Amino acid sequence: MMNFTKLYLIIVSAIAFGYILASILVETKFVNWLGLKTLKLSKFGIHPLLTNVPVIYLVSPRAAHITASNLLKEGKIEPIDLYLAILASNFPMRLMFLYRYYLPVLVPLIGVIAVYYALLRLAFDIVVLVIVSVVGRIRYRSLKFNYPEYNSLNLEFSLMTLKEGFSKGFKEAFSFILKFTPLFLAIVFLIKAGFMEKLTQVLKPYLGMFGFDSLEITYITTAAISPPVAYGLIKIMIEKNHPVTHILGTMAVGNGMFSLLRSWWAYLLPYYLGLYSLSVTAVLLLLQAGLPIIYNFTVGILLVKL
């Protein structure tokens, strides 16, 4: 059973940390300094003002979104510039996640299959990065941009700037909590009422139609609630000599199911809530959750059909 209190505290504490860190980075002018140092990333199709976003994203996704949203509110960038920068950030973020959290856990458990699945996940991010690079290069090839105010930029680390950053970040975090808490409670209510479980049960017959057997369907429905618990089922599939393509397909659909039922509201929406307009938030959710869900389901079903 999902521990909602623990999940809520993890989300709130992580987001609050992101707000405070972002404010400190802004007040100390570290964000501007980093933007100057990472300007060469614009060759990958990123707006010159947003070249620091992929780097900040590795430290704190919330801080990266705060940086980008401020530029959007000031009219210095357009929504499409934001979308391109966030999509470009996915590849380095995926690499960090794989080598720090995913592979150390799964390689000892399921061996080379974990590496195959990691490559399957990376393939999507590489394709997205290539598309972003092409679109961005076309969009920014005639853009003339200078950093006149950054030429003699000095970092401002002092007790005053740190206190100012902490104070602003704390206020922004508190505002986020007021907006996020009712939404979180509403979703918990739906889960407690059995909505997610009913949806999973509705999907089971359709998964069977696509060639998934009972053990694979059990993995998918378990992964929708708790991927770490589901990982143990992969070992059973290997012992039962399930084809590698079936195992990879099952893992992909399980990931897609997790994103569909939990990831978008628990891990993505908190980063967007309160920073962007509803239209921008909707597009970000479509790009960051919708596209991966479609990719995982499509690739998973195709692999099982092989």
XYZ file of C-alpha atoms in Angstrom:
306
model
C 0.000 0.000 0.000
C 1.283 3.432 -0.935
C 2.292 5.607 2.037
C 0.651 8.898 1.022
C 1.881 10.832 4.045
C 5.473 9.881 3.274
C 4.973 10.640 -0.426
C 3.483 14.056 0.390
C 6.337 14.938 2.742
C 8.934 13.835 0.173
C 7.318 15.925 -2.577
C 6.844 19.013 -0.415
C 10.318 18.895 1.107
C 11.959 18.329 -2.285
C 10.030 21.175 -3.912
C 10.671 23.518 -0.971
C 14.377 22.761 -1.268
C 14.186 23.511 -4.993
C 12.507 26.866 -4.380
C 15.067 27.913 -1.776
C 18.000 26.719 -3.871
C 16.660 28.521 -6.949
C 16.219 31.786 -5.071
C 19.741 31.577 -3.640
C 21.164 30.865 -7.100
C 19.340 33.914 -8.466
C 20.261 36.265 -5.605
C 23.940 35.319 -5.780
C 23.839 35.791 -9.586
C 25.055 32.209 -10.033
C 22.294 31.567 -12.605
C 23.517 34.459 -14.767
C 27.125 33.345 -14.395
C 26.218 29.787 -15.359
C 24.291 31.079 -18.366
C 27.416 32.827 -19.600
C 29.559 29.724 -19.072
C 27.103 27.411 -20.840
C 26.369 29.650 -23.824
C 27.963 27.094 -26.189
C 25.051 24.749 -25.473
C 22.983 26.962 -27.778
C 24.453 24.960 -30.672
C 22.235 22.077 -29.510
C 19.171 24.145 -30.340
C 18.642 25.865 -26.990
C 17.809 29.555 -26.645
C 20.921 31.455 -25.410
C 19.088 32.590 -22.270
C 18.186 28.992 -21.423
C 21.545 27.266 -21.902
C 21.937 27.030 -18.118
C 18.687 25.070 -17.742
C 20.055 21.569 -18.597
C 22.890 22.066 -16.094
C 20.641 23.384 -13.308
C 18.185 20.570 -14.080
C 20.760 18.035 -12.905
C 20.970 19.788 -9.514
C 17.337 20.775 -9.039
C 14.596 20.482 -11.698
C 12.498 22.940 -9.709
C 15.292 25.513 -9.770
C 15.584 25.055 -13.538
C 11.849 25.611 -13.995
C 11.876 28.700 -11.777
C 14.711 30.160 -13.848
C 12.871 29.436 -17.101
C 9.470 30.625 -15.847
C 10.905 33.977 -14.762
C 12.275 34.554 -18.262
C 8.901 33.548 -19.710
C 7.027 35.975 -17.440
C 9.434 38.768 -18.362
C 8.770 38.154 -22.055
C 12.415 37.361 -22.805
C 11.527 33.934 -24.220
C 8.458 32.320 -25.752
C 6.789 29.065 -24.637
C 8.382 27.112 -27.502
C 11.833 28.178 -26.260
C 10.930 26.739 -22.868
C 9.690 23.460 -24.375
C 12.874 22.983 -26.403
C 15.129 23.634 -23.389
C 13.213 21.266 -21.098
C 13.163 18.508 -23.707
C 16.903 18.942 -24.249
C 17.411 18.536 -20.492
C 15.920 15.043 -20.477
C 18.958 13.298 -21.976
C 21.563 14.342 -19.347
C 18.954 13.839 -16.627
C 18.275 10.297 -17.874
C 21.981 9.476 -17.915
C 22.372 10.623 -14.330
C 19.305 8.658 -13.212
C 20.475 5.482 -14.930
C 23.976 5.363 -13.495
C 23.083 6.641 -10.021
C 19.807 4.873 -9.255
C 18.619 2.446 -11.925
C 21.567 0.342 -13.053
C 23.107 -0.180 -9.549
C 19.815 -1.725 -8.433
C 18.753 -3.745 -11.475
C 22.024 -5.035 -12.935
C 22.707 -7.265 -9.879
C 19.075 -8.434 -10.016
C 18.434 -9.119 -13.708
C 21.843 -8.724 -15.362
C 22.224 -7.631 -18.968
C 18.471 -7.159 -19.431
C 18.771 -4.037 -17.277
C 21.326 -2.653 -19.733
C 19.063 -3.451 -22.697
C 16.184 -1.651 -21.027
C 18.381 1.340 -20.191
C 19.328 1.604 -23.872
C 15.650 1.353 -24.773
C 14.918 4.323 -22.500
C 17.897 6.299 -23.810
C 16.837 5.764 -27.429
C 13.733 7.900 -26.881
C 15.697 10.727 -25.252
C 18.317 10.665 -28.035
C 15.630 10.938 -30.726
C 14.015 13.827 -28.829
C 17.399 15.551 -28.437
C 18.075 15.260 -32.180
C 14.648 16.707 -33.017
C 15.160 19.539 -30.529
C 18.576 20.290 -32.022
C 17.199 20.453 -35.561
C 14.183 22.591 -34.625
C 16.262 24.841 -32.377
C 19.023 25.382 -34.934
C 16.425 26.421 -37.511
C 14.647 28.662 -35.023
C 17.757 30.407 -33.665
C 20.037 30.500 -36.721
C 19.200 34.152 -37.398
C 18.947 35.155 -33.734
C 21.407 37.887 -32.785
C 22.033 37.811 -29.077
C 24.490 39.507 -26.737
C 25.119 39.362 -23.015
C 26.085 43.005 -22.373
C 25.174 42.884 -18.699
C 27.086 39.637 -18.131
C 30.451 40.687 -19.535
C 31.840 41.691 -16.140
C 29.666 39.485 -14.000
C 30.794 38.757 -10.453
C 29.196 36.261 -8.084
C 27.728 37.817 -4.950
C 28.087 35.308 -2.137
C 27.375 37.032 1.158
C 25.277 36.492 4.248
C 22.819 39.121 3.011
C 22.262 37.513 -0.414
C 21.960 34.056 1.145
C 19.375 35.324 3.654
C 17.467 37.136 0.898
C 17.476 34.027 -1.290
C 16.343 31.797 1.567
C 13.543 34.213 2.514
C 12.190 34.516 -1.028
C 12.482 30.779 -1.609
C 10.631 29.975 1.607
C 7.759 32.309 0.671
C 7.487 30.762 -2.797
C 7.578 27.258 -1.311
C 4.770 28.120 1.104
C 2.674 29.479 -1.774
C 3.267 26.236 -3.696
C 2.190 24.083 -0.721
C -1.091 26.008 -0.456
C -1.857 25.256 -4.124
C -0.561 21.694 -4.261
C -2.073 20.260 -1.067
C -5.751 20.343 -2.207
C -4.805 18.725 -5.520
C -2.798 16.003 -3.759
C -5.694 15.280 -1.385
C -8.132 15.018 -4.311
C -5.942 12.458 -6.088
C -5.414 10.480 -2.874
C -9.186 10.392 -2.483
C -9.545 8.920 -5.992
C -6.930 6.273 -5.216
C -8.509 5.414 -1.849
C -11.896 5.179 -3.563
C -10.443 2.518 -5.852
C -10.432 4.557 -9.064
C -6.848 3.656 -10.010
C -7.387 -0.019 -9.159
C -10.567 -0.104 -11.245
C -8.718 1.472 -14.158
C -5.999 -1.155 -13.867
C -8.590 -3.951 -13.847
C -10.262 -2.455 -16.921
C -6.936 -2.469 -18.761
C -6.062 -6.085 -17.890
C -8.185 -7.757 -20.632
C -6.731 -5.409 -23.262
C -3.190 -6.226 -22.179
C -4.008 -9.908 -22.621
C -5.227 -9.188 -26.157
C -1.800 -7.747 -26.990
C -0.023 -10.947 -25.955
C 0.919 -10.363 -22.312
C 0.514 -13.458 -20.120
C -0.753 -13.461 -16.517
C 2.696 -12.991 -14.935
C 3.519 -10.097 -17.268
C 0.159 -8.445 -16.570
C 0.816 -8.855 -12.847
C 4.151 -7.068 -13.310
C 2.511 -4.211 -15.234
C -0.259 -3.663 -12.690
C 2.217 -3.905 -9.813
C 4.624 -1.469 -11.501
C 1.753 0.992 -11.826
C 1.692 1.210 -8.024
C 5.261 0.408 -6.974
C 8.044 -0.254 -9.539
C 10.553 -1.489 -6.885
C 8.094 -4.189 -5.801
C 7.530 -5.184 -9.426
C 11.264 -5.599 -10.102
C 11.265 -8.895 -8.230
C 8.843 -10.315 -10.805
C 11.410 -9.778 -13.560
C 13.633 -12.338 -11.870
C 10.753 -14.828 -11.962
C 10.228 -14.154 -15.686
C 13.888 -14.899 -16.327
C 13.666 -18.145 -14.352
C 10.568 -19.135 -16.358
C 12.497 -18.504 -19.595
C 10.354 -15.641 -20.839
C 11.780 -14.233 -24.108
C 13.956 -11.151 -23.585
C 11.709 -9.180 -25.921
C 8.693 -10.043 -23.729
C 10.512 -8.970 -20.580
C 11.633 -5.677 -22.127
C 8.156 -5.048 -23.523
C 6.590 -5.779 -20.147
C 8.996 -3.402 -18.409
C 8.223 -0.681 -20.954
C 4.453 -0.992 -20.567
C 4.850 -1.149 -16.782
C 6.749 2.120 -16.894
C 4.090 3.608 -19.125
C 1.384 2.485 -16.714
C 3.271 4.032 -13.773
C 3.533 7.336 -15.668
C -0.153 7.199 -16.597
C -1.465 6.505 -13.101
C 1.043 8.216 -10.827
C 4.148 9.864 -12.243
C 2.530 12.850 -13.982
C 0.737 14.138 -10.886
C 3.208 13.088 -8.181
C 6.514 13.930 -9.862
C 5.867 16.295 -12.786
C 2.889 18.478 -11.933
C 4.502 19.792 -8.708
C 7.342 21.251 -10.797
C 4.933 23.169 -13.024
C 2.190 24.159 -10.590
C 2.215 27.846 -9.762
C 5.031 28.658 -12.194
C 3.293 28.475 -15.546
C -0.100 29.243 -17.041
C -2.555 26.388 -17.475
C -1.855 26.216 -21.214
C 1.924 25.978 -20.735
C 1.461 23.436 -17.919
C -0.763 21.314 -20.163
C 1.803 21.320 -22.983
C 4.645 20.462 -20.581
C 2.640 17.524 -19.209
C 1.914 16.369 -22.752
C 5.603 16.543 -23.703
C 7.104 15.195 -20.481
C 4.460 12.596 -19.604
C 2.252 12.046 -22.655
C 5.002 11.369 -25.197
C 6.931 8.922 -22.949
C 3.675 7.109 -22.138
C 2.898 6.696 -25.846
C 6.485 5.592 -26.516
C 6.516 3.025 -23.695
C 3.173 1.488 -24.619
C 3.977 1.406 -28.337
C 7.482 -0.056 -27.966
C 6.315 -2.476 -25.264
C 3.487 -3.877 -27.359
C 5.685 -4.149 -30.460
C 8.373 -6.052 -28.529
C 5.842 -8.538 -27.146
C 4.434 -9.029 -30.646
C 7.891 -9.966 -32.032
